[in-house]
Amino acid sequence: MSVRHAILGLLAQKPRHGYELRSAFEALIGGEQNWEVKPAQIYTTLSRLEESGLVAEAAIEQDGGPEKHIFDITPAGREELGDWFEGAVEEVHQRDEFYLKLMLSINDEFADPYAVIHVQRSSLFRDLHGLTTQRQALNGMENLAQILLLDKAVMHLEADLRWLDMVEGRLDEIRSHPPPEPETRPRGRPKKS
Amino acid sequence: MSIVETKELTKVYGSGDTALTALNHVSIHIQAGEFVAIMGPSGCGKSTLLHLVGGLDRATSGGVMIEGHNLSDLNDTRLAELRRRKIGFVFQFFNLIPVLNALENAALPLLLDGVPLKAAQKKAAEWLDRVGLSDRHTHRPSQLSGGQQQRVAIARALVSEPAIILADEPTGNLDTHAADEIVGLLRQVSSQWGRAVVMVTHDPRIAAYADRIIFLKDGVMVNETRLEAGALPAQ
Amino acid sequence: MNIQWILALRYLNGRKLRTFLTTLAVVFGVLVIFGMNIMLPTLLKTFQATMLAASNEVDLTVSHRAGTPFNNSVLDEVRAVEGVRVAQGLVSRPLNLPADFFDQDPTQQDRISVLTMVGLDPALASQMRAYLMDQGRFLQEGDTGVCLISVTMADTLGLQLGDTLQLPTAQGLTNLEIVGILPPRMAPGNEEVLVPVSDAQYLLEMEGKFSSVEANFNTTAEDERAAIEQAVSSRLGSEYQLGALSSASEIFGTLQIAQNAFNVIGALALFMGAFIIFNTFRTLIAERRRDIGMLRAVGASRRMITGIILTEGLIQGIVGTLTGMVLGYLLVELLMGIATPLLGNFMNVQLQKPVVTLSIVLISSALGIGVTLLAGLLPAFSAGRVTPLEALRPSTNGKLARRMFGASAITGIILIALSLAALFSGQPALATPGALIFIAGLILIAPALVRPIALGFGALFSRLLAREGTGFVAQGNLTRQPERVAVTASTSMIALAIIVVVAGMATTIEETFMRVLRESLGSDYLFIPPSVGIWANNIGADASFADELRAIDGVGAVTSMRFSSAVADVLPQFTKGQSASTDGVAVSMMGIDPHSFPEVGGLEFTQGDPEVAYAALNDERTLIGNGVFMSSTGLKVGDTVPLITPNGTVNYRVVAAAGDFLNIKLITAYISHANMEKDFGKTEDVFLQLNLAPGADQPTVETAIKQVRQNYPQFNMINGKAYYEQMSGLMRMAFSSMYFVFLFLAIPSLIAMINTLAIGVIERTREIGMIRAVGATQKQIRKIVLVEALLLAAVGVAFGLLGGLYLGYVTTNSLGTVGFPVEYYFPWSGLLAAIAVGLIFGALASIIPARQAARLDIIEALRYE
Ligand SMILES: Nc1ncnc2c1ncn2[C@@H]1O[C@H](COP(=O)(O)OP(=O)(O)OP(=O)(O)O)[C@@H](O)[C@H]1O
Ligand SMILES: [Mg+2]
């Protein structure tokens, strides 16, 4: 739900209209290639926030074009933002699609887990390549914030790639074990047939 | 046309019971200006491949073609000449001549090729400037940091304007920052100066700078990943 | 300037210390080669002259068949013959003295009735044989009106140094000032008065004439000598007869062995010089393997690498060679400068200025520069051959080296086996190559032996230095790099081997010669007739003289010799220098007392058992023949020889071959007094020897003996001990030249050891930095280097002793093949000296490198490539 909080945070800086919010978000994240947010998503989120009373329309601006609704954060919104700052961001590391794919491919006679790994690796490398290219274009003085974001991604990718290497190295070992099966009988109870 | 091409390249060390196949029928193509990384677990034959491509060693079977010349047709002197003119080397350990200063080290291939001292030094100075060492020309290797030494090595590799740069773990001894700089430089070598760069590395981050990654395992080329859209090598 | 020069100069300039040390190795190598070779001829001459003096012989004597003086142009003829090293013309004529010439007393029997005046060339004579002086000086160029006499003659006539000797000559009574007194005259012949040859020619009215010409050759090779004799003979024609030094004689054997020894030493000098250079350079190149590999990788062709090394080698070779030759010359000058006055104190022998010939300069340069280049080229070639890759991979070096070790160890074993075969073949010609092969073999197996030896000594040292905990590091350093150790150890090995060889050889020759002398002349007092050689002319004494002597309190044993001439009725073997008549061989028969003779004097046996032989003399008609007897009659032990005696022909059996010093030149057979009386009717003692009883008071007894001798003025009395001491002084002088050689070789080679150690430290600069970095103190580093040096020295000593013993044995053993009764004396002194010198120098050698290592800046050391 970070877009929600990002909007709150940006509005806490100063009141903005929807288009301004999107540009600010993009600047923060370092471009739409990093985290693309559609204008519609901004507007729906805004209206939801308004419904919850976290933001409020402050003014309507009109200089020739269509009118722009400028929003501002409400005290309830500040409170919500404060809660967000105080809490940790929860990330679900284990919910890994590639893992599922790989494990299932191991026991699927039509799939080749090595190929699965290769495809994933190539993809990760391509991402990494893109990130490094992007990162190289950035200036360490002006774009430090974005560089830090890219570095995070780079590091995660590196870790993923290393993990892939590790998995590949132990694939045969995993194969030799029986595939994980649900436990058919709870621990400690006599078997009922 | 591929600038480097290996055909069923095989290298066996030793013989009899102790024979070890370091490279097993490896065929690769490298285009001019391409930046290729070679990856694989330790001992899989990366360095061996690089050495064979660079004409530092002879293949057991199969061949290496550099700009259409088969290396196995060349005698030792011709091979040396080829290394001097067509190939630049960058190694993990900096391999500079300790008694020569940065400028002279960079000028070495030209000097070996008989280019007059002044002209060679002028050219070497240009390359040192390009790799960002304009203020270190007269330093000896022992007076330079690892990253700086590696830049000298790159300048040396580039000075004779070779078509191919071969780098064996060029960042292996450097910290992340220096490694990024060196590999960035190598990328520049390929993208800006149009040289083919073949780089061996263990570091995925470093490899990701390349246009293409070749994966070796137990002397066999197992995979290949193209990172940058571009014409696929003619197979 | 091309890259070869740039790199060469940079390497030389960038590593100043190492360049200096490497060049130093070249300097020492050349110094040894050059110095040794300009010194050897002079030393050999000195040695020859001394040995000849000790035996009173020369290589060749030319006289007129008619015995008449001849024109002095003959001397030039002889000199013109190739192979004649030095020749002098002599004038000699017996001077028959009028009755009572000296004592003016008709009642007293004349002690000296005939003298020989000998004119010799003051400058040349001392080049031919050394003259040991008892007092005063030898004749000098430009001398006139002076003479030299022997101490026996001076005693007899009551003359002293500075007195005037009056002689009747062709120019009437002539006064000669006695400027020098020679040792007692032991050699056969009349008492001699030595004067400058020009004086003699004038006094004897022999202007422009010589009575004989003496020459020494520049070789001891038998066939060459024969050729020289032949050349002299054909040049002079049949009117002249030649007497040559018999190749069967002991002196000749000694000379030959000396020549062999000098040859071996010269060859060793060459070998060692080359080796020092080679090793140092090889270390240098081995160290630069990576650089070479890198150059190859960036496109240097094999030829370029060779070019760089060549350029570097050339520069160092030329600088080192020139310096080495200059220093070599200066060192020789210095040694000679020290030696000449030292020797001059004892005898008249002139050491010539070292001779620098073009060929020596060329050979030294060729070796200095050539070996340097070769030493650089071989590793550079091998570096080129193993592809740039292997040079870049330090890890594969070990494997390669180990493979090479195996091969070289096997080659080494083969070489040693070959050299042992050469030893047992007994061929003197094989001695020198055999020795070199042996050394080469040792060097080759050295790397394989380093580990066990280093481990053995290492255990010892680490126990000694247990507290430090550094012993094992040093030991580890050694076993980890056996090749480098072997290289360093081999240098000291050769140096030490030379010490042992020279000591062994000197000891053996000296001991052997002195033993002969001691056993022949070892009695305390000798009573010698004025003319030893011509026994027949001597008036002897009957048994009463011996009895009177025996009766003196404090006199132990007395023994005598009796003389008769005989002819052995055998076909004479043609031997050079012996008159070849067809009527049998003239033999001088010496009667001895088989009981007392061995106690007092004794013979030097070459064949047969002394006890059996002496016993047989008494029991039957048997004889003991000396060397000349055996060779001129061609008889062997066990043969029977018919002897023509005044009482007809009788058969004698030869029971042994043995001789004494006095009769060394004469065809002599020894029989018992009993047989002498029975077959020759002689009971007259012509020579007596006496030993004091144990614990006798020497001065008192000597006075008593002198008293008795008053009545037997036909005998000169000689103190045997004094004489022996004088002779051994002479011998020691002869061997002092050997010790100069020894010094000459040992000093530079030991400095080379320091050099190698220092290079070893430089080579490991980085490693030492590492050890320092992990917390070793300066003291520990110093200890490590010291222990390493000691271990190195120990390895070197072990090899050096092996090599030295073998070489010494080989060289002295070749003496046996020329018939010299040689026993191998185990060179304890040399051995101990070598061990002491090796270890002390090892410790000394470590001082500078240890300090250097300890003071290394850690950061610098770690960055050092
Ligand atoms: N000179 C040689 N003799 C024998 N075997 C060799 C030699 N050089 C390399 N090898 C072997 O060949 C194989 C490949 O070596 P290579 O140096 O090419 O590996 P690598 O992929 O570069 O490894 P790393 O990543 O550790 O540098 C290894 O098993 C190595 O032991
Ligand atoms: Mg490698």
mmCIF file of N, CA and C in Angstrom, chain C residues 379-420:
data_model
loop_
_atom_site.group_PDB
_atom_site.id
_atom_site.type_symbol
_atom_site.label_atom_id
_atom_site.label_comp_id
_atom_site.label_asym_id
_atom_site.label_seq_id
_atom_site.Cartn_x
_atom_site.Cartn_y
_atom_site.Cartn_z
ATOM 1 N N PRO C 379 68.197 -19.699 -18.911
ATOM 2 C CA PRO C 379 66.874 -19.569 -18.284
ATOM 3 C C PRO C 379 65.915 -18.779 -19.161
ATOM 4 N N ALA C 380 66.424 -17.781 -19.882
ATOM 5 C CA ALA C 380 65.537 -16.985 -20.726
ATOM 6 C C ALA C 380 64.959 -17.870 -21.820
ATOM 7 N N PHE C 381 65.806 -18.722 -22.353
ATOM 8 C CA PHE C 381 65.320 -19.644 -23.387
ATOM 9 C C PHE C 381 64.262 -20.569 -22.802
ATOM 10 N N SER C 382 64.580 -21.095 -21.615
ATOM 11 C CA SER C 382 63.619 -22.043 -21.052
ATOM 12 C C SER C 382 62.332 -21.305 -20.694
ATOM 13 N N ALA C 383 62.471 -20.057 -20.250
ATOM 14 C CA ALA C 383 61.274 -19.262 -19.958
ATOM 15 C C ALA C 383 60.486 -19.062 -21.239
ATOM 16 N N GLY C 384 61.188 -18.856 -22.334
ATOM 17 C CA GLY C 384 60.513 -18.683 -23.611
ATOM 18 C C GLY C 384 59.832 -19.970 -24.033
ATOM 19 N N ARG C 385 60.484 -21.077 -23.750
ATOM 20 C CA ARG C 385 59.955 -22.351 -24.224
ATOM 21 C C ARG C 385 58.693 -22.774 -23.472
ATOM 22 N N VAL C 386 58.597 -22.435 -22.189
ATOM 23 C CA VAL C 386 57.452 -22.921 -21.427
ATOM 24 C C VAL C 386 56.201 -22.073 -21.624
ATOM 25 N N THR C 387 56.161 -21.317 -22.660
ATOM 26 C CA THR C 387 55.018 -20.449 -23.003
ATOM 27 C C THR C 387 54.815 -19.381 -21.926
ATOM 28 N N PRO C 388 54.308 -18.239 -22.379
ATOM 29 C CA PRO C 388 54.152 -17.129 -21.441
ATOM 30 C C PRO C 388 53.288 -17.521 -20.249
ATOM 31 N N LEU C 389 52.370 -18.449 -20.498
ATOM 32 C CA LEU C 389 51.439 -18.829 -19.448
ATOM 33 C C LEU C 389 52.111 -19.373 -18.218
ATOM 34 N N GLU C 390 52.978 -20.345 -18.432
ATOM 35 C CA GLU C 390 53.607 -21.001 -17.289
ATOM 36 C C GLU C 390 54.414 -20.007 -16.496
ATOM 37 N N ALA C 391 54.953 -19.033 -17.225
ATOM 38 C CA ALA C 391 55.708 -18.012 -16.519
ATOM 39 C C ALA C 391 54.778 -17.162 -15.668
ATOM 40 N N LEU C 392 53.551 -17.035 -16.109
ATOM 41 C CA LEU C 392 52.603 -16.207 -15.358
ATOM 42 C C LEU C 392 51.990 -16.959 -14.193
ATOM 43 N N ARG C 393 52.063 -18.261 -14.258
ATOM 44 C CA ARG C 393 51.469 -19.050 -13.177
ATOM 45 C C ARG C 393 52.538 -19.535 -12.251
ATOM 46 N N PRO C 394 52.661 -18.918 -11.111
ATOM 47 C CA PRO C 394 53.727 -19.344 -10.215
ATOM 48 C C PRO C 394 53.535 -20.779 -9.747
ATOM 49 N N SER C 395 52.301 -21.214 -9.705
ATOM 50 C CA SER C 395 52.039 -22.523 -9.108
ATOM 51 C C SER C 395 52.652 -23.665 -9.914
ATOM 52 N N THR C 396 52.711 -23.503 -11.206
ATOM 53 C CA THR C 396 53.207 -24.621 -12.010
ATOM 54 C C THR C 396 54.731 -24.719 -11.967
ATOM 55 N N ASN C 397 55.377 -23.648 -11.506
ATOM 56 C CA ASN C 397 56.847 -23.688 -11.456
ATOM 57 C C ASN C 397 57.335 -24.847 -10.621
ATOM 58 N N GLY C 398 56.672 -25.012 -9.492
ATOM 59 C CA GLY C 398 57.096 -26.056 -8.576
ATOM 60 C C GLY C 398 57.103 -27.412 -9.236
ATOM 61 N N LYS C 399 56.003 -27.690 -9.908
ATOM 62 C CA LYS C 399 55.892 -28.988 -10.556
ATOM 63 C C LYS C 399 57.003 -29.176 -11.570
ATOM 64 N N LEU C 400 57.202 -28.108 -12.347
ATOM 65 C CA LEU C 400 58.218 -28.158 -13.387
ATOM 66 C C LEU C 400 59.583 -28.410 -12.750
ATOM 67 N N ALA C 401 59.837 -27.643 -11.695
ATOM 68 C CA ALA C 401 61.140 -27.758 -11.048
ATOM 69 C C ALA C 401 61.337 -29.172 -10.517
ATOM 70 N N ARG C 402 60.254 -29.713 -9.909
ATOM 71 C CA ARG C 402 60.396 -31.050 -9.352
ATOM 72 C C ARG C 402 60.719 -32.069 -10.432
ATOM 73 N N ARG C 403 60.062 -31.877 -11.582
ATOM 74 C CA ARG C 403 60.339 -32.799 -12.675
ATOM 75 C C ARG C 403 61.799 -32.691 -13.078
ATOM 76 N N MET C 404 62.274 -31.432 -13.109
ATOM 77 C CA MET C 404 63.662 -31.236 -13.502
ATOM 78 C C MET C 404 64.614 -31.842 -12.478
ATOM 79 N N PHE C 405 64.227 -31.729 -11.200
ATOM 80 C CA PHE C 405 65.067 -32.312 -10.152
ATOM 81 C C PHE C 405 65.321 -33.782 -10.408
ATOM 82 N N GLY C 406 64.222 -34.479 -10.659
ATOM 83 C CA GLY C 406 64.321 -35.912 -10.881
ATOM 84 C C GLY C 406 65.340 -36.195 -11.957
ATOM 85 N N ALA C 407 65.172 -35.494 -13.081
ATOM 86 C CA ALA C 407 66.068 -35.721 -14.214
ATOM 87 C C ALA C 407 67.496 -35.373 -13.843
ATOM 88 N N SER C 408 67.679 -34.232 -13.164
ATOM 89 C CA SER C 408 69.050 -33.815 -12.893
ATOM 90 C C SER C 408 69.693 -34.720 -11.844
ATOM 91 N N ALA C 409 68.876 -35.192 -10.909
ATOM 92 C CA ALA C 409 69.447 -36.091 -9.907
ATOM 93 C C ALA C 409 69.961 -37.365 -10.569
ATOM 94 N N ILE C 410 69.201 -37.878 -11.528
ATOM 95 C CA ILE C 410 69.626 -39.091 -12.222
ATOM 96 C C ILE C 410 70.892 -38.815 -13.017
ATOM 97 N N THR C 411 70.890 -37.685 -13.736
ATOM 98 C CA THR C 411 72.092 -37.310 -14.479
ATOM 99 C C THR C 411 73.276 -37.203 -13.525
ATOM 100 N N GLY C 412 73.027 -36.589 -12.367
ATOM 101 C CA GLY C 412 74.091 -36.428 -11.380
ATOM 102 C C GLY C 412 74.655 -37.758 -10.935
ATOM 103 N N ILE C 413 73.768 -38.693 -10.676
ATOM 104 C CA ILE C 413 74.218 -40.011 -10.226
ATOM 105 C C ILE C 413 75.049 -40.678 -11.316
ATOM 106 N N ILE C 414 74.588 -40.532 -12.554
ATOM 107 C CA ILE C 414 75.340 -41.115 -13.670
ATOM 108 C C ILE C 414 76.726 -40.490 -13.744
ATOM 109 N N LEU C 415 76.777 -39.177 -13.613
ATOM 110 C CA LEU C 415 78.070 -38.487 -13.701
ATOM 111 C C LEU C 415 79.005 -38.952 -12.589
ATOM 112 N N ILE C 416 78.450 -39.083 -11.395
ATOM 113 C CA ILE C 416 79.300 -39.504 -10.279
ATOM 114 C C ILE C 416 79.803 -40.924 -10.515
ATOM 115 N N ALA C 417 78.916 -41.755 -11.026
ATOM 116 C CA ALA C 417 79.340 -43.123 -11.339
ATOM 117 C C ALA C 417 80.479 -43.100 -12.369
ATOM 118 N N LEU C 418 80.321 -42.249 -13.375
ATOM 119 C CA LEU C 418 81.360 -42.135 -14.408
ATOM 120 C C LEU C 418 82.685 -41.701 -13.788
ATOM 121 N N SER C 419 82.601 -40.709 -12.895
ATOM 122 C CA SER C 419 83.842 -40.189 -12.335
ATOM 123 C C SER C 419 84.496 -41.234 -11.437
ATOM 124 N N LEU C 420 83.665 -42.043 -10.770
ATOM 125 C CA LEU C 420 84.240 -43.106 -9.949
ATOM 126 C C LEU C 420 84.918 -44.138 -10.842
#
